[in-house]
Short mmCIF file of C-alpha atoms in Angstrom, two decimals:
data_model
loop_
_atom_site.label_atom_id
_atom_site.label_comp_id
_atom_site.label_asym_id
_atom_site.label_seq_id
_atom_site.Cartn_x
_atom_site.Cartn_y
_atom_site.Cartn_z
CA UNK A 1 70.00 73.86 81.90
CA UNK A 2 66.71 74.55 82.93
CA UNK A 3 67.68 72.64 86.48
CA UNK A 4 70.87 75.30 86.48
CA UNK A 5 69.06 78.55 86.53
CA UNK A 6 66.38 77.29 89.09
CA UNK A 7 69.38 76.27 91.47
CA UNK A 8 71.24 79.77 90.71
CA UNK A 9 67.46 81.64 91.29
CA UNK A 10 67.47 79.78 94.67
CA UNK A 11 70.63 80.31 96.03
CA UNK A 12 70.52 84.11 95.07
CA UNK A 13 66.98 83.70 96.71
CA UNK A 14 68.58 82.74 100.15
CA UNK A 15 71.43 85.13 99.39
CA UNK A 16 68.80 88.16 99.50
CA UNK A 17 66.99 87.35 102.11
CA UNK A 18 70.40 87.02 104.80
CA UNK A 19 71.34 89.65 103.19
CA UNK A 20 68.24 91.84 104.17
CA UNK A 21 68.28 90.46 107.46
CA UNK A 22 71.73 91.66 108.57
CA UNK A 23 71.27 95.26 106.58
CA UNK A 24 68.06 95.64 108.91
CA UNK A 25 69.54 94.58 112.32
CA UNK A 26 72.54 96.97 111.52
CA UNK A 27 70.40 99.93 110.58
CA UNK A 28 68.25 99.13 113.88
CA UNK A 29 71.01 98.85 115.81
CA UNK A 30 73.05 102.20 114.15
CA UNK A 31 69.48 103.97 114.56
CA UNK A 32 69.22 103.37 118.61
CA UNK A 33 72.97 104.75 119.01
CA UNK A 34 72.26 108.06 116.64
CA UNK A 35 69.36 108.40 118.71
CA UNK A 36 71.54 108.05 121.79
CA UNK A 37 73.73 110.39 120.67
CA UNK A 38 71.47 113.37 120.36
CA UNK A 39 70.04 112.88 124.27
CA UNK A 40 72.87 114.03 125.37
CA UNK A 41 74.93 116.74 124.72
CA UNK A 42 78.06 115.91 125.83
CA UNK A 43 77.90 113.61 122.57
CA UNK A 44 77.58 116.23 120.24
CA UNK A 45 80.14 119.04 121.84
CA UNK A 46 82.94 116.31 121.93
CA UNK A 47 84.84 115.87 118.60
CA UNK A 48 85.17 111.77 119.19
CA UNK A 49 81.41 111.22 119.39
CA UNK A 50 80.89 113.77 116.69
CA UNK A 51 82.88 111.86 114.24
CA UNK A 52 81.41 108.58 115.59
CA UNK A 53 77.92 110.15 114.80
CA UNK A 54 79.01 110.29 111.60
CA UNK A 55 80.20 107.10 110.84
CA UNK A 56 77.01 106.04 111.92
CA UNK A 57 75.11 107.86 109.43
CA UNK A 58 77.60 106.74 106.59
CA UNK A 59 77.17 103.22 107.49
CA UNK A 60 73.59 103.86 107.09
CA UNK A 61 73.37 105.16 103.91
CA UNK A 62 76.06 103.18 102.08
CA UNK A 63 74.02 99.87 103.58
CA UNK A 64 70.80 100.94 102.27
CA UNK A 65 72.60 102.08 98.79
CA UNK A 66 74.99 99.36 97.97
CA UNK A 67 71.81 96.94 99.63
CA UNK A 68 69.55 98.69 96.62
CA UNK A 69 72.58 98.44 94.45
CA UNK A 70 72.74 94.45 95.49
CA UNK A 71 69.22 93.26 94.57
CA UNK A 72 69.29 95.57 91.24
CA UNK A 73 72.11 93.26 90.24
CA UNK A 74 70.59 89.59 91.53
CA UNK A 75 67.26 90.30 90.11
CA UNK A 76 69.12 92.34 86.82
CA UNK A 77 66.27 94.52 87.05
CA UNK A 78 67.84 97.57 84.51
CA UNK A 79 67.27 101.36 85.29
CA UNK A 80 67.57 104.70 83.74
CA UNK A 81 71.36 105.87 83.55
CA UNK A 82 70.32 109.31 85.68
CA UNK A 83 68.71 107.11 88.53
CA UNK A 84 72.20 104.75 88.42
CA UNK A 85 74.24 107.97 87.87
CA UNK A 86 72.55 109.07 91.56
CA UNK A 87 72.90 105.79 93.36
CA UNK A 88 76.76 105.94 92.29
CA UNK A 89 77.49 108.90 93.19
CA UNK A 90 76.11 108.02 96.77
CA UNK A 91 77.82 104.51 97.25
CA UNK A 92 80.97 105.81 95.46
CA UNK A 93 81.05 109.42 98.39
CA UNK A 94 79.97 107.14 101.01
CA UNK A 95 83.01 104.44 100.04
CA UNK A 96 85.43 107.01 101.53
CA UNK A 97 83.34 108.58 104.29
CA UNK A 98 83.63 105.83 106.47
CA UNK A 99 87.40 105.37 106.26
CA UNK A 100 88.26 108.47 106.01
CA UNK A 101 85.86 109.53 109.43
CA UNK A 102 88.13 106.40 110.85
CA UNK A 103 91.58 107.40 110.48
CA UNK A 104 90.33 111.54 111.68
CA UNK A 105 89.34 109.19 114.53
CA UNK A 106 92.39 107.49 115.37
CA UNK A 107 94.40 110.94 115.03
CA UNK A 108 91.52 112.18 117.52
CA UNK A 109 92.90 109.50 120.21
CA UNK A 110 96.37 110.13 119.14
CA UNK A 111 96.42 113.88 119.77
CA UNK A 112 94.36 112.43 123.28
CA UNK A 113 97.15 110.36 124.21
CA UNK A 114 100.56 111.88 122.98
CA UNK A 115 99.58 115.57 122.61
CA UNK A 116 97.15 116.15 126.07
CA UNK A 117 97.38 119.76 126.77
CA UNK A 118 96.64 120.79 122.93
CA UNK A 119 94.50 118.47 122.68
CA UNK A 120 90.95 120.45 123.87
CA UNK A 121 92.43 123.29 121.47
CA UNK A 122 92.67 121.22 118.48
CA UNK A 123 89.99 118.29 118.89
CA UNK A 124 87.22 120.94 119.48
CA UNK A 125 83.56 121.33 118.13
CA UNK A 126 84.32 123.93 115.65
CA UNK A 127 87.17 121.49 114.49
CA UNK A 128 85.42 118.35 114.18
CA UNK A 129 82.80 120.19 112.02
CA UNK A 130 85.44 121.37 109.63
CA UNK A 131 86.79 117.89 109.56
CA UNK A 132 83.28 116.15 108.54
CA UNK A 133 83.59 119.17 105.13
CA UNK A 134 86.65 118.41 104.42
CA UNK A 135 86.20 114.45 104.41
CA UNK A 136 83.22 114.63 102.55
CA UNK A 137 85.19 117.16 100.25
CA UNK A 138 88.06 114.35 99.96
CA UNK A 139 85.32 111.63 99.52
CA UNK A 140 83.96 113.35 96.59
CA UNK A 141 87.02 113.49 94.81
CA UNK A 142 86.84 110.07 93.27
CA UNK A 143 83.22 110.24 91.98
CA UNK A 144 83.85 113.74 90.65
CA UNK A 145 86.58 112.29 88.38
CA UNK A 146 84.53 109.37 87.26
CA UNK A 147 81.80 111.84 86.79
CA UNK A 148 83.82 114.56 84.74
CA UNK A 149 85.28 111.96 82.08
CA UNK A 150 81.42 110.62 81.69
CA UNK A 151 79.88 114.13 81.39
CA UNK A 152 82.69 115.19 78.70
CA UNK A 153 82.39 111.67 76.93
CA UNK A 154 78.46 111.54 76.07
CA UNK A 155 75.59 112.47 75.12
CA UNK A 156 72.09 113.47 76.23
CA UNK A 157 70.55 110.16 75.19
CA UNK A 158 73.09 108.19 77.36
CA UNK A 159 71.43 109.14 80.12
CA UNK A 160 68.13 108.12 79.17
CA UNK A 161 69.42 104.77 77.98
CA UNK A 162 67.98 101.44 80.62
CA UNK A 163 70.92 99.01 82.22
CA UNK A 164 71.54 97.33 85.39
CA UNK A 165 73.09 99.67 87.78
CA UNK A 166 76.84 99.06 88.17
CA UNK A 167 80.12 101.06 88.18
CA UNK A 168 80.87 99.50 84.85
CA UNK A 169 78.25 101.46 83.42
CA UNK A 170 80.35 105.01 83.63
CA UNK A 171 83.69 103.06 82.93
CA UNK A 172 83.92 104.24 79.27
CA UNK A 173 87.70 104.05 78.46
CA UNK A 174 89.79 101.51 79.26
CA UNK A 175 92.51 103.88 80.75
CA UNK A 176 89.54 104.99 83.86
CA UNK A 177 90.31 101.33 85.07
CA UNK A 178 93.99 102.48 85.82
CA UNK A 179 93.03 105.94 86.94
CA UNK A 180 90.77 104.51 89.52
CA UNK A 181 92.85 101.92 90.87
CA UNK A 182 95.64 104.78 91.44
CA UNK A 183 93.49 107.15 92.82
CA UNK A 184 91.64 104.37 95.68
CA UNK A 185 95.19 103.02 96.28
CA UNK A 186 96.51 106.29 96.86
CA UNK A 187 93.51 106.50 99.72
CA UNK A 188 94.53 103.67 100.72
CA UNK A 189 98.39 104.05 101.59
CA UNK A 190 97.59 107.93 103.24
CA UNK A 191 95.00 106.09 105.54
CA UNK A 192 97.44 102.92 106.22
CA UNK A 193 100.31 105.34 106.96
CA UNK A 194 98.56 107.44 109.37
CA UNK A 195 97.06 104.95 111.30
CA UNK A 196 100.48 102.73 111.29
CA UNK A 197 102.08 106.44 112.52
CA UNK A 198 99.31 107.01 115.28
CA UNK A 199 99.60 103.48 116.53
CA UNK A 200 103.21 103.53 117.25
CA UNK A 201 102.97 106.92 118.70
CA UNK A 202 100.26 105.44 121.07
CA UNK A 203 102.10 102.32 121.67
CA UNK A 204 105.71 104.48 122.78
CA UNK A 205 103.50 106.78 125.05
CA UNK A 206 101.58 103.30 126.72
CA UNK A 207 104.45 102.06 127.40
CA UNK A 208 106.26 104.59 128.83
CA UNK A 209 103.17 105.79 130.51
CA UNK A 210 102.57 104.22 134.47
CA UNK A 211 99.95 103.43 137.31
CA UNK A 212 95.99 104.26 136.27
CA UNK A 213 97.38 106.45 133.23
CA UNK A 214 98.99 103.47 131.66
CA UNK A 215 95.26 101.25 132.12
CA UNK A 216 94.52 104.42 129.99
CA UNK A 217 96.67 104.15 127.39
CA UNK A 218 96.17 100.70 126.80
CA UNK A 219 92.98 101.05 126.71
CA UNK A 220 93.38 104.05 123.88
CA UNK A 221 95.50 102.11 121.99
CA UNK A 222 92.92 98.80 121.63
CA UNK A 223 90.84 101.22 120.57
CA UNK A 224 93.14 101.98 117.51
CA UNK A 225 93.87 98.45 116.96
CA UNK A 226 90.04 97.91 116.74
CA UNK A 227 90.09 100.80 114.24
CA UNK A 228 92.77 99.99 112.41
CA UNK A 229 91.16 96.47 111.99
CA UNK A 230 88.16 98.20 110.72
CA UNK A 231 89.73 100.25 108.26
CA UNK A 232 91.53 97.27 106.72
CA UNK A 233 88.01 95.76 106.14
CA UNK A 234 86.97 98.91 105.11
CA UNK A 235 90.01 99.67 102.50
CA UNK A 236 89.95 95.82 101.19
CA UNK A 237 86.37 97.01 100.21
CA UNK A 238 87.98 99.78 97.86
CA UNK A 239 89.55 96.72 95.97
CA UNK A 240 86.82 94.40 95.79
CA UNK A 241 85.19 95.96 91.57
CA UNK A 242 88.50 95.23 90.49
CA UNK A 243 88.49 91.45 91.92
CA UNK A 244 84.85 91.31 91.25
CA UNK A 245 85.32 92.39 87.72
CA UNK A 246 88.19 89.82 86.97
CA UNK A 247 86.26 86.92 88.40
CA UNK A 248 83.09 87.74 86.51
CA UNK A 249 85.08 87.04 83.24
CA UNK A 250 85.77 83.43 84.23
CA UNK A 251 82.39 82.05 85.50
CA UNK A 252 79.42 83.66 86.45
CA UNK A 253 78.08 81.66 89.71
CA UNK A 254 81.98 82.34 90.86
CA UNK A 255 81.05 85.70 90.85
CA UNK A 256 77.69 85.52 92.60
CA UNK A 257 79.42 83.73 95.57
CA UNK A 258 82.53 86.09 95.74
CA UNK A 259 80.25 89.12 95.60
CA UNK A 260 78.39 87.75 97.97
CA UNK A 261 81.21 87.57 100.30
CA UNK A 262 82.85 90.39 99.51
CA UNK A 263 79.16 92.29 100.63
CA UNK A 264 78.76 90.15 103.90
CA UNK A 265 82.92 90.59 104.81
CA UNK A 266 83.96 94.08 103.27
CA UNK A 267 80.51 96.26 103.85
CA UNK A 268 78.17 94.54 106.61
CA UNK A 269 81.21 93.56 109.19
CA UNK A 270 83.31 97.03 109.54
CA UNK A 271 80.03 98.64 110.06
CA UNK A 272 78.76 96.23 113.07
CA UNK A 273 82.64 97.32 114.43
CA UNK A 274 81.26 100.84 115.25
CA UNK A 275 78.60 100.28 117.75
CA UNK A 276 80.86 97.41 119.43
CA UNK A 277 83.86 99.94 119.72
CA UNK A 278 82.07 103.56 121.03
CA UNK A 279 78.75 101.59 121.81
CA UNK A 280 79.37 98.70 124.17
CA UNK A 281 83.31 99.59 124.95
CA UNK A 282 83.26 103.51 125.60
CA UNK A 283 82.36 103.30 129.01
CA UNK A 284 80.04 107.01 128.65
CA UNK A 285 78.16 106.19 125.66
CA UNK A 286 77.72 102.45 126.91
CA UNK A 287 76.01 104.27 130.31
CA UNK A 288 73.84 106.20 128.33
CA UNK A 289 72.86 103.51 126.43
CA UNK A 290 71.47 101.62 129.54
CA UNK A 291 70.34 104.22 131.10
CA UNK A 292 68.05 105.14 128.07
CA UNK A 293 67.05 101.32 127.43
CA UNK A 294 66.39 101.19 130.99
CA UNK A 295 64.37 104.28 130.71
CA UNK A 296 62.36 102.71 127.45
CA UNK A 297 61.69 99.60 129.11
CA UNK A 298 60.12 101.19 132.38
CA UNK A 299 57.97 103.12 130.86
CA UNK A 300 56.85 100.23 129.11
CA UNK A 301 56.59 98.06 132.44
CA UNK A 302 54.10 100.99 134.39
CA UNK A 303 52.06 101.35 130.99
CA UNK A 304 51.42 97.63 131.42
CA UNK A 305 51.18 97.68 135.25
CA UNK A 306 49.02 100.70 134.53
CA UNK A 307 46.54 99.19 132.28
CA UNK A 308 46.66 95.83 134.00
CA UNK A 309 44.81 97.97 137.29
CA UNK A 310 42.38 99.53 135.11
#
């Protein structure tokens, strides 16, 4: 038995560490494209690299949230309620901020490529800000319902109560299982439909479209298909408790492993999507990207040369 736990302890050991590896080279890498973004402000007047901005910051904080949330649960090292009731409320907002920022997104390049002449009109600054308050308002909607039945369904002293930090700690009826699953699967088939009705849109315009405007379509519509492929990751994530939960009732190390993968496939791989799709494959922020690195690593180069002659 003993032999067991040491084995388990190991493995969740190495699990940890990879773990931390990947969150850190994401943030770095998400932190030198924000930072990109704001040197130039063409990025932050144009509604595409707005949203994208955002995205970027989501990914951040849901990584270093559901990463804290992660080695609360290996290590079961228990909190306060209010601390988990915090942490939830982050990871459960920043769920839907991503997704939610990706589908505005692929309407963004739909409007781009099948509505042109409006499209200055209605993809503007003023727009994309009202877009990033009303996601957030739409991402809030879930945790606010969790959050209502638990504030109406306890007392004072739950709060104060220790446990490991877990969504399972504010499921209190049975009945919230089914309210939750309707309310993520409703996300779920508005986000699928617009992006299946944005793609075909795209697809009809590429098609029709000829000469350098039709390299520009196509190009516009891999970028959907790249989004579209990111969302899916993305909205598989919104299903993962509910597979999580059923596997945890039939053996614990099964669980370990599948949340494990779930982590690594459903959270850590749609966010290293973003920089590949607006930071190595949009040709403007990919430019300014070089141009900064380039600008980084020459001032490096005469510091040395510079201290090297004195």
């Amino acid at each position: 038995m003993a032999h067991n736990d040491s084995s388990l302890m190991r493995k969740i050991n190495e699990q940890v560490i990879v773990v931390q590896l990947c969150v850190s080279l994401f943030l770095c890498i998400n932190c030198v494209l924000i930072a990109t973004f704001f040197m130039k402000d063409f990025f932050y007047t144009t509604m595409r690299y707005i949203l994208f901005a955002t995205t970027l910051l989501s990914d951040c904080l849901i990584l270093i949230v559901t990463n804290l949330l992660l080695i609360l649960s290996y290590f079961g090292i228990s909190i306060q309620i209010w601390m988990c009731l915090i942490i939830f409320s982050l990871s459960s907002l920043y769920t839907f901020v991503t997704p939610l920022t990706l589908t505005t997104m692929t309407v963004e390049r739909y409007m781009a490529i099948c509505v042109p002449l409006r499209h200055a009109e209605l993809c503007s600054t003023r727009s994309a800000r009202l877009c990033i308050v009303f996601i957030h308002f739409l991402s809030s909607v879930p945790c606010i319902v969790t959050l209502s039945i638990v504030f109406t369904s306890v007392t004072l002293s739950f709060y104060k109560q220790y446990n490991v930090c877990a969504v399972q700690v504010f499921i209190l009826h049975s009945w919230q299982h089914h309210l939750r699953s309707a309310v993520r699967q409703f996300y779920f088939l508005v986000m699928f439909i617009t992006i299946l009705f944005s793609y075909v849109k795209i697809m009809k315009v590429a098609k029709a479209a000829s000469g350098e405007n039709k390299k520009s379509m196509w190009k516009g519509l891999r970028t959907v298909i790249l989004h579209a492929f990111q969302l899916l990751l993305c909205l598989i994530q919104l299903w993962c408790p509910f597979i999580e939960a059923a596997v945890l009732e039939i053996d614990l190390m099964l669980f370990i492993n599948v949340r494990y993968f779930n982590y690594i496939m459903f959270s850590l791989v749609p966010r290293c999507l973003s920089p590949l799709i607006y930071g190595l494959r949009d040709d403007k922020f990919y430019l300014a990207l070089k141009s900064n690195a380039l600008y980084v690593f020459g001032k490096k180069n005469r510091s040395f040369r510079c201290q090297i002659k004195l």
